[in-house]
């Protein structure tokens, strides 16, 4: 198979999207192509020979790395039984380039390139899949000895054709950097660009369905254990600390939130820094009529919030405060995670952070590396992002690696996290989403949808009232016209009667005169 450089790939991709490719491995009919099928490209350099499954579309990437996908469906790329990358349907659009920037995966692909030169494209032979399956591999191999043995096995199968060698980490990084620069210089849109656009767009357009829609209660049900503490909230009408503390639990091992007091003497109290909006939130609510909300992937502690008059750092329940008609922003360092419009806020609202790249960042920065029990962002994480002059949610896994490494140095005794993959981040988000729906918690998307419906209802009422007023005006005008017509008719009748009487009087006078003349 002829290999094509990444620049050629980019140029050819623009030409081929419109006209299609008869050599595509995926079986699609014309109707499907017109209605639901998009085209994308899988690249380290352009990667040929990788299996993909994207909804109804199943096949093998060609020399351009091209694959077809069913819109709104996720994509999986595999080598043998090894999943190289999962892509959410929301990160796909027609002509998107899927950049494979995971260093372990890139090392695997470059090491098993047919001619050993990834700069002119990467071609994976069918025999590479066979070797991976024969070794029962289901995860990306990273051990250098294992990689060498696998390369040797492929050489045994294809001694004349396969010239691959295990590449070094430095070679992997250099090649990835070159590919990334070429993509950016050429203006090619990757999955990260699509996701960044999703961040900029109004996230309120996505609304998880709830079991009771607009009638859902705004208060969180009390819980007897910590298993659902990540998404359940204590009743807010209780004692003064109920707005900022989660329910007490008898066993912290099953807790989905970090920080609630437990009976087993955990160190969660010393782990959590005090925040500016914590213990006196109820006093603020009484004096200033301040509302509270919760920022969750799991409950996220340590994120800065700014809501015009209210600012601070989220506590162990993700609590933040705001006043009516205020918009809120959530940041780590100078990185904007989310902006929520005032129309999506109400007392006790849950701000669900459902953007995959933001969730990946939060879960990677989590102090103990276990997002299922809550997420804690250390102050040092803010420092690292500021020192690296990062102002946007990182697109690439390599950026997360650098951030993680710096954080381990700054907070070596408190930070025990690691890189979380997009797939793992997405799976955790889905678990959180289900819990939110199960407990009928009202998210920013629910609030916006309800208010939009109310505004639409008010608009309909105003239109109906306006129509009613218009009908009334028409009726009144019609009545006035009839009255005027009647009065006009009466006036004409009176004039006619007067004229008739005048004519009659004249006739009588004439007759009388004629009679007198006749008598004379």
Coordinates of C-alpha atoms in Angstrom, one line a residue:
X1 CA 0.0 0.0 0.0
X2 CA 1.4 3.4 -1.0
X3 CA 2.1 5.7 1.9
X4 CA 1.2 9.4 1.9
X5 CA 2.6 12.1 4.1
X6 CA 0.4 14.1 6.5
X7 CA 0.5 17.2 4.3
X8 CA -0.7 15.1 1.3
X9 CA -3.3 13.6 3.6
X10 CA -4.7 17.0 4.5
X11 CA -4.8 18.2 0.9
X12 CA -6.4 15.0 -0.4
X13 CA -8.9 14.9 2.4
X14 CA -10.4 18.2 1.3
X15 CA -10.7 16.9 -2.3
X16 CA -12.1 13.5 -1.4
X17 CA -14.8 14.4 1.0
X18 CA -17.0 15.8 -1.7
X19 CA -16.6 13.0 -4.2
X20 CA -16.3 10.0 -1.9
X21 CA -14.0 7.0 -2.2
X22 CA -15.0 3.8 -3.9
X23 CA -12.3 1.9 -2.1
X24 CA -13.7 2.6 1.4
X25 CA -13.8 -0.6 3.5
X26 CA -17.2 0.3 5.0
X27 CA -20.4 -0.9 3.3
X28 CA -22.9 2.0 3.0
X29 CA -25.8 2.7 0.7
X30 CA -26.4 6.0 -1.0
X31 CA -29.3 6.9 1.2
X32 CA -27.2 6.4 4.4
X33 CA -24.4 8.4 2.9
X34 CA -26.7 11.3 2.2
X35 CA -28.5 11.2 5.5
X36 CA -26.3 10.0 8.3
X37 CA -22.7 9.3 7.2
X38 CA -19.6 11.5 7.7
X39 CA -16.0 11.2 6.8
X40 CA -13.0 11.6 9.1
X41 CA -9.2 10.9 9.2
X42 CA -7.2 9.0 11.8
X43 CA -3.7 10.4 12.0
X44 CA -0.4 10.2 13.9
X45 CA 0.8 10.6 10.4
X46 CA -2.0 9.2 8.3
X47 CA -2.6 5.7 9.7
X48 CA -3.7 3.0 7.3
X49 CA -4.8 -0.5 8.4
X50 CA -6.6 0.3 11.7
X51 CA -10.0 -1.2 12.4
X52 CA -12.8 1.2 13.2
X53 CA -16.4 0.9 14.3
X54 CA -18.5 4.0 14.3
X55 CA -22.2 3.0 14.8
X56 CA -23.3 1.3 11.6
X57 CA -19.9 2.0 9.9
X58 CA -17.3 -0.7 10.3
X59 CA -14.1 -0.9 8.3
X60 CA -10.3 -0.4 8.0
X61 CA -8.7 3.0 7.6
X62 CA -7.1 3.6 4.1
X63 CA -3.9 5.2 3.1
X64 CA -5.2 8.6 4.2
X65 CA -6.3 7.3 7.5
X66 CA -9.9 7.8 6.3
X67 CA -12.9 6.3 8.0
X68 CA -16.6 6.8 7.8
X69 CA -18.9 7.3 10.8
X70 CA -22.6 7.4 11.5
X71 CA -23.4 10.9 12.8
X72 CA -24.1 11.2 16.6
X73 CA -22.5 7.7 17.2
X74 CA -19.2 7.1 19.0
X75 CA -16.1 5.7 17.2
X76 CA -13.6 3.1 18.4
X77 CA -10.2 2.4 16.7
X78 CA -8.5 -0.9 17.3
X79 CA -5.4 -2.8 16.6
X80 CA -6.3 -6.5 17.0
X81 CA -8.3 -6.4 20.3
X82 CA -6.4 -3.4 21.6
X83 CA -8.6 -0.2 21.8
X84 CA -6.4 2.6 20.6
X85 CA -8.9 5.4 21.0
X86 CA -12.6 6.0 21.7
X87 CA -14.2 9.1 20.3
X88 CA -17.5 10.5 21.4
X89 CA -20.0 11.4 18.8
X90 CA -20.1 15.0 19.9
X91 CA -16.4 15.3 18.9
X92 CA -17.1 14.2 15.3
X93 CA -18.1 16.3 12.4
X94 CA -17.7 15.9 8.6
X95 CA -14.0 16.0 7.6
X96 CA -12.7 16.0 11.2
X97 CA -9.1 14.8 11.8
X98 CA -8.7 12.5 14.8
X99 CA -5.2 13.2 16.1
X100 CA -3.7 10.2 17.9
X101 CA -1.5 12.1 20.4
X102 CA -1.5 9.5 23.2
X103 CA 2.2 8.7 23.5
X104 CA 1.9 5.0 24.3
X105 CA -0.5 4.5 21.3
X106 CA 1.7 6.7 19.0
X107 CA 4.7 4.6 20.0
X108 CA 2.9 1.4 19.2
X109 CA 1.8 2.7 15.8
X110 CA 5.2 4.1 14.9
X111 CA 7.0 0.9 16.0
X112 CA 4.8 -1.3 13.8
X113 CA 4.8 1.0 10.7
X114 CA 5.5 -1.2 7.7
X115 CA 8.6 0.7 6.4
X116 CA 9.7 2.1 9.7
X117 CA 9.4 5.7 8.6
X118 CA 6.3 7.3 10.1
X119 CA 7.1 10.7 8.5
X120 CA 5.7 9.4 5.2
X121 CA 2.6 7.9 6.8
X122 CA 2.0 4.8 8.9
X123 CA 0.8 1.5 7.4
X124 CA -0.2 -1.3 9.8
X125 CA -0.1 -4.8 8.1
X126 CA -2.8 -7.4 8.8
X127 CA -0.1 -9.5 10.3
X128 CA 0.3 -7.0 13.1
X129 CA -3.3 -7.6 14.1
X130 CA -2.7 -11.3 14.0
X131 CA 0.3 -11.1 16.3
X132 CA -1.6 -8.9 18.8
X133 CA -4.5 -11.4 18.8
X134 CA -2.2 -14.4 19.1
X135 CA -0.7 -12.8 22.2
X136 CA -4.2 -12.1 23.7
X137 CA -3.4 -8.5 24.1
X138 CA -6.3 -6.2 25.0
X139 CA -4.2 -3.2 26.3
X140 CA -1.6 -1.1 24.7
X141 CA 1.8 -2.7 25.4
X142 CA 4.3 -0.3 27.0
X143 CA 7.1 -2.6 28.2
X144 CA 10.1 -2.2 25.9
X145 CA 11.0 -5.9 26.0
X146 CA 7.5 -6.9 25.1
X147 CA 7.4 -4.4 22.2
X148 CA 10.7 -5.8 20.8
X149 CA 9.3 -9.4 21.0
X150 CA 6.1 -8.3 19.2
X151 CA 8.1 -6.6 16.5
X152 CA 10.2 -9.7 16.0
X153 CA 7.1 -11.9 15.7
X154 CA 5.8 -9.6 12.9
X155 CA 9.2 -9.9 11.1
X156 CA 8.9 -13.6 11.3
X157 CA 5.5 -13.4 9.5
X158 CA 6.6 -10.8 6.9
X159 CA 10.4 -10.9 6.8
X160 CA 10.6 -9.1 3.4
X161 CA 7.9 -6.5 3.8
X162 CA 8.0 -5.5 7.4
X163 CA 10.9 -3.1 8.4
X164 CA 9.5 -1.7 11.6
X165 CA 11.6 -1.1 14.8
X166 CA 10.7 0.0 18.3
X167 CA 11.0 3.8 18.4
X168 CA 12.3 5.7 21.4
X169 CA 10.1 8.0 23.5
X170 CA 12.0 11.0 22.2
X171 CA 11.3 10.0 18.6
X172 CA 7.6 9.6 19.4
X173 CA 7.4 13.1 20.9
X174 CA 9.3 14.7 18.1
X175 CA 7.1 13.1 15.5
X176 CA 3.9 14.0 17.4
X177 CA 5.1 17.6 17.7
X178 CA 5.8 17.8 14.0
X179 CA 2.4 16.4 13.1
X180 CA 0.6 18.7 15.5
X181 CA 2.4 21.7 14.1
X182 CA 1.6 20.7 10.5
X183 CA -2.1 20.3 11.4
X184 CA -2.3 23.6 13.1
X185 CA -0.4 25.4 10.3
X186 CA -2.7 23.9 7.7
X187 CA -5.8 24.9 9.7
X188 CA -7.0 21.3 9.9
X189 CA -9.8 20.8 12.4
X190 CA -9.2 18.0 14.9
X191 CA -11.5 16.5 17.5
X192 CA -10.1 18.9 20.0
X193 CA -11.1 21.9 17.9
X194 CA -14.6 20.5 17.7
X195 CA -14.7 20.0 21.5
X196 CA -13.3 23.5 22.0
X197 CA -16.2 24.9 19.9
X198 CA -18.6 22.9 22.1
X199 CA -17.1 24.6 25.2
X200 CA -17.6 28.0 23.6
X201 CA -21.1 27.3 22.5
X202 CA -23.9 27.6 25.0
X203 CA -23.7 24.4 26.9
X204 CA -27.2 24.9 28.1
X205 CA -28.5 23.5 24.8
X206 CA -27.7 20.1 26.2
X207 CA -30.3 19.0 28.7
X208 CA -30.3 15.6 30.4
X209 CA -33.8 14.2 30.5
X210 CA -35.3 13.9 34.0
X211 CA -38.1 11.7 35.2
X212 CA -40.4 14.5 36.1
X213 CA -39.4 17.4 33.9
X214 CA -40.3 20.8 35.1
X215 CA -42.0 19.6 38.2
X216 CA -38.8 18.3 39.7
X217 CA -38.1 19.5 43.3
X218 CA -35.2 21.9 43.8
X219 CA -34.3 20.5 47.2
X220 CA -31.9 17.6 47.5
X221 CA -33.2 14.5 49.3
X222 CA -31.4 13.6 52.5
X223 CA -29.3 10.4 52.4
X224 CA -28.5 7.8 55.0
X225 CA -25.2 6.8 53.5
X226 CA -22.5 8.2 51.3
X227 CA -23.1 6.1 48.2
X228 CA -25.0 8.8 46.4
X229 CA -23.5 11.8 48.2
X230 CA -21.9 12.9 45.0
X231 CA -25.3 14.1 43.6
X232 CA -27.7 14.2 46.6
X233 CA -27.9 17.3 48.7
X234 CA -29.2 17.8 52.2
X235 CA -32.5 19.7 52.8
X236 CA -31.6 23.4 52.7
X237 CA -34.3 24.4 55.3
X238 CA -32.4 22.7 58.1
X239 CA -29.6 24.1 60.4
X240 CA -27.2 26.7 59.3
X241 CA -24.5 24.4 58.0
X242 CA -26.9 22.4 55.8
X243 CA -26.2 24.5 52.8
X244 CA -22.5 23.7 52.7
X245 CA -22.1 20.3 54.1
X246 CA -23.1 16.9 52.6
X247 CA -25.0 14.3 54.6
X248 CA -23.0 12.6 57.4
X249 CA -22.1 9.0 56.5
X250 CA -21.3 5.9 58.5
X251 CA -18.7 4.7 56.1
X252 CA -16.5 6.9 54.0
X253 CA -15.3 4.0 51.8
X254 CA -18.6 4.1 49.7
X255 CA -18.9 7.9 49.7
X256 CA -19.1 9.6 46.3
X257 CA -18.1 12.9 47.8
X258 CA -14.9 13.8 49.7
X259 CA -15.2 15.6 52.9
X260 CA -18.4 14.6 54.8
X261 CA -17.7 13.8 58.4
X262 CA -17.4 10.0 59.0
X263 CA -17.3 7.7 62.0
X264 CA -14.0 6.0 60.9
X265 CA -11.7 8.9 61.6
X266 CA -10.6 9.6 58.0
X267 CA -8.3 12.4 57.3
X268 CA -10.8 14.2 55.0
X269 CA -11.1 17.1 57.4
X270 CA -7.4 17.9 57.1
X271 CA -7.4 17.2 53.4
X272 CA -9.9 20.0 52.6
X273 CA -8.8 23.7 52.6
X274 CA -11.4 26.1 54.1
X275 CA -13.1 28.2 51.5
X276 CA -14.4 31.7 51.6
X277 CA -18.0 30.7 51.1
X278 CA -18.3 27.7 53.3
X279 CA -19.5 28.0 56.9
X280 CA -21.3 31.3 56.6
X281 CA -23.3 30.6 53.5
X282 CA -26.6 30.4 55.5
X283 CA -25.8 33.9 57.0
X284 CA -25.2 35.3 53.5
X285 CA -28.5 33.8 52.4
X286 CA -30.4 35.4 55.2
X287 CA -28.7 38.8 55.0
X288 CA -28.2 39.2 51.3
X289 CA -30.7 36.7 49.9
X290 CA -27.9 34.8 48.4
X291 CA -28.7 31.6 46.6
X292 CA -26.5 28.5 46.5
X293 CA -25.6 25.9 43.8
X294 CA -23.4 22.9 43.3
X295 CA -20.6 22.4 40.7
X296 CA -20.3 18.7 39.9
X297 CA -18.6 16.2 37.8
X298 CA -18.5 14.5 41.0
X299 CA -18.7 17.2 43.6
X300 CA -15.8 19.5 42.7
X301 CA -13.9 21.2 45.4
X302 CA -11.3 23.9 44.9
X303 CA -12.5 25.5 41.7
X304 CA -12.7 29.3 41.8
X305 CA -16.1 30.9 41.0
X306 CA -17.1 34.4 40.2
X307 CA -20.8 35.4 40.2
X308 CA -20.6 39.2 39.9
X309 CA -21.2 40.0 43.6
X310 CA -20.3 36.6 44.9
X311 CA -16.8 35.0 44.5
X312 CA -14.8 32.3 46.2
X313 CA -13.8 28.6 46.0
X314 CA -16.1 25.6 45.8
X315 CA -16.2 23.5 48.9
X316 CA -16.3 19.7 49.3
X317 CA -19.8 19.6 48.0
X318 CA -19.0 21.8 45.0
X319 CA -21.0 24.6 46.8
X320 CA -20.9 28.1 45.3
X321 CA -23.1 31.2 46.0
X322 CA -24.8 33.8 43.7
X323 CA -27.4 36.4 43.8
X324 CA -30.5 36.7 41.5
X325 CA -29.8 37.7 37.9
X326 CA -26.1 37.0 38.1
X327 CA -24.1 35.0 35.7
X328 CA -21.3 32.8 37.0
X329 CA -17.9 31.6 35.7
X330 CA -15.8 28.7 37.0
X331 CA -12.0 28.7 36.7
X332 CA -8.8 26.9 37.6
X333 CA -5.9 29.3 37.5
X334 CA -6.7 31.4 34.3
X335 CA -8.5 28.5 32.6
X336 CA -12.2 29.1 32.1
X337 CA -14.1 25.8 32.7
X338 CA -17.6 27.0 32.3
X339 CA -19.8 30.1 32.1
X340 CA -23.4 29.9 33.2
X341 CA -26.0 32.5 32.3
X342 CA -28.3 33.9 34.9
X343 CA -31.3 32.4 33.0
X344 CA -29.9 28.9 34.0
X345 CA -29.5 29.6 37.7
X346 CA -31.9 29.2 40.6
X347 CA -31.5 28.4 44.3
X348 CA -30.1 24.9 44.9
X349 CA -29.3 24.3 41.2
X350 CA -26.7 21.7 40.2
X351 CA -24.2 22.9 37.5
X352 CA -23.3 19.6 35.8
X353 CA -19.9 19.8 34.1
X354 CA -20.7 17.5 31.1
X355 CA -17.9 18.7 28.8
X356 CA -15.6 15.7 28.3
X357 CA -12.4 17.7 28.0
X358 CA -13.2 19.8 31.1
X359 CA -14.1 16.6 32.9
X360 CA -10.8 15.0 31.8
X361 CA -8.9 18.0 33.2
X362 CA -10.8 17.9 36.5
X363 CA -10.4 14.2 37.0
X364 CA -6.7 14.3 36.1
X365 CA -6.1 17.1 38.6
X366 CA -8.1 15.3 41.4
X367 CA -5.8 15.0 44.4
X368 CA -6.3 11.3 45.1
X369 CA -6.9 10.2 41.5
X370 CA -10.3 8.8 42.4
X371 CA -13.1 10.9 41.0
X372 CA -15.8 8.5 42.2
X373 CA -15.4 9.8 45.8
X374 CA -15.4 13.5 44.7
X375 CA -12.8 15.7 43.0
X376 CA -10.4 18.0 44.9
X377 CA -8.4 20.6 43.0
X378 CA -5.4 21.6 45.1
X379 CA -4.2 25.3 45.2
X380 CA -1.0 24.1 43.6
X381 CA -3.0 23.0 40.5
X382 CA -4.0 26.7 40.0
X383 CA -0.4 27.7 40.4
X384 CA 0.8 25.2 37.8
X385 CA -1.7 26.4 35.2
X386 CA -0.8 30.0 35.8
X387 CA 2.9 29.4 35.7
X388 CA 2.5 27.5 32.3
X389 CA 0.4 30.5 31.0
X390 CA -2.5 28.1 30.2
X391 CA -5.7 30.0 29.5
X392 CA -7.8 27.3 27.7
X393 CA -8.8 23.8 28.6
X394 CA -5.9 21.6 27.2
X395 CA -6.6 19.9 23.9
X396 CA -3.8 17.3 24.0
X397 CA -2.9 14.5 26.4
X398 CA 0.7 15.6 26.2
X399 CA -0.2 18.9 27.8
X400 CA -2.0 17.0 30.6
X401 CA 1.2 15.0 31.1
X402 CA 3.3 18.1 31.6
X403 CA 0.7 19.6 34.0
X404 CA 0.5 16.4 36.0
X405 CA 4.3 16.2 36.2
X406 CA 4.6 19.8 37.5
X407 CA 1.8 19.2 40.0
X408 CA 3.5 16.1 41.4
X409 CA 6.6 18.2 42.0
X410 CA 4.7 21.0 43.6
X411 CA 2.5 18.9 45.8
X412 CA 4.3 15.6 46.0
X413 CA 2.8 14.6 49.4
X414 CA -0.8 15.6 48.5
X415 CA -1.3 14.9 44.8
X416 CA -1.6 11.3 43.8
X417 CA -3.5 11.7 40.5
X418 CA -2.7 10.5 37.0
X419 CA -3.8 11.1 33.4
X420 CA -7.4 10.1 32.9
X421 CA -8.4 9.1 29.4
X422 CA -11.2 10.7 27.5
X423 CA -13.1 7.4 27.6
X424 CA -12.8 7.1 31.4
X425 CA -13.8 10.7 31.9
X426 CA -16.8 10.2 29.7
X427 CA -17.9 7.0 31.5
X428 CA -17.6 8.8 34.8
X429 CA -19.8 11.6 33.5
X430 CA -22.5 9.2 32.4
X431 CA -22.5 7.6 35.9
X432 CA -23.0 11.1 37.4
X433 CA -25.6 12.0 34.9
X434 CA -27.6 8.9 35.8
X435 CA -27.4 9.7 39.5
X436 CA -28.6 13.3 38.9
X437 CA -31.6 11.9 37.0
X438 CA -32.4 9.3 39.6
X439 CA -32.6 11.9 42.3
X440 CA -34.5 14.4 40.2
X441 CA -31.9 17.1 40.7
X442 CA -32.5 20.2 38.6
X443 CA -29.5 21.2 36.5
X444 CA -28.7 24.4 34.7
X445 CA -30.2 22.8 31.6
X446 CA -33.4 22.0 33.3
X447 CA -33.7 25.5 34.7
X448 CA -33.1 27.1 31.3
X449 CA -35.6 24.8 29.6
X450 CA -38.3 25.5 32.2
X451 CA -37.7 29.3 31.9
X452 CA -37.7 29.1 28.1
X453 CA -41.1 27.3 28.3
X454 CA -42.4 29.9 30.7
X455 CA -41.3 32.7 28.4
X456 CA -42.9 30.9 25.5
X457 CA -46.1 30.6 27.5
X458 CA -46.0 34.2 28.5
X459 CA -45.5 35.2 24.8
X460 CA -48.5 33.1 23.8
X461 CA -50.6 34.7 26.5
X462 CA -49.5 38.1 25.4
X463 CA -50.3 37.3 21.8
X464 CA -53.7 35.9 22.8
X465 CA -54.4 39.0 24.9
X466 CA -53.3 41.2 22.1
X467 CA -55.6 39.3 19.7
X468 CA -58.4 39.6 22.2
X469 CA -57.9 43.3 22.5
X470 CA -57.8 43.6 18.7
X471 CA -61.1 41.7 18.5
X472 CA -62.6 44.0 21.1
X473 CA -61.4 47.1 19.3
X474 CA -62.8 45.8 16.1
X475 CA -66.1 45.1 17.8
X476 CA -66.2 48.5 19.4
X477 CA -65.3 50.2 16.1
X478 CA -68.0 48.2 14.4
X479 CA -70.6 49.2 17.0
X480 CA -69.5 52.8 16.7
X481 CA -69.9 52.6 13.0
X482 CA -73.4 51.2 13.3
X483 CA -74.3 53.9 15.7
X484 CA -73.0 56.6 13.4
X485 CA -74.8 55.0 10.5
X486 CA -78.0 54.9 12.5
X487 CA -77.7 58.5 13.5
X488 CA -76.9 59.4 9.9
X489 CA -80.0 57.5 8.7
X490 CA -82.1 59.2 11.3
X491 CA -80.8 62.6 10.2
X492 CA -81.6 61.8 6.5
X493 CA -85.1 60.6 7.5
X494 CA -85.7 63.9 9.4
X495 CA -84.5 65.9 6.4
X496 CA -86.7 63.9 4.1
X497 CA -89.7 64.3 6.4
X498 CA -89.1 68.1 6.6
X499 CA -88.7 68.4 2.8
X500 CA -91.9 66.3 2.3
X501 CA -93.7 68.5 4.8
X502 CA -92.4 71.6 3.0
X503 CA -93.6 70.3 -0.3
X504 CA -97.0 69.4 1.1
X505 CA -97.3 72.9 2.6
X506 CA -96.3 74.4 -0.8
X507 CA -98.9 72.2 -2.6
X508 CA -101.6 73.2 -0.1
X509 CA -100.7 76.9 -0.6
X510 CA -100.8 76.6 -4.4
X511 CA -104.1 74.7 -4.3
X512 CA -105.6 77.3 -2.0
X513 CA -104.4 80.1 -4.3
X514 CA -105.8 78.4 -7.3
X515 CA -109.1 77.9 -5.5
X516 CA -109.4 81.5 -4.6
X517 CA -108.6 82.5 -8.2
X518 CA -111.2 80.1 -9.5
X519 CA -113.9 81.5 -7.1
X520 CA -113.1 85.0 -8.2

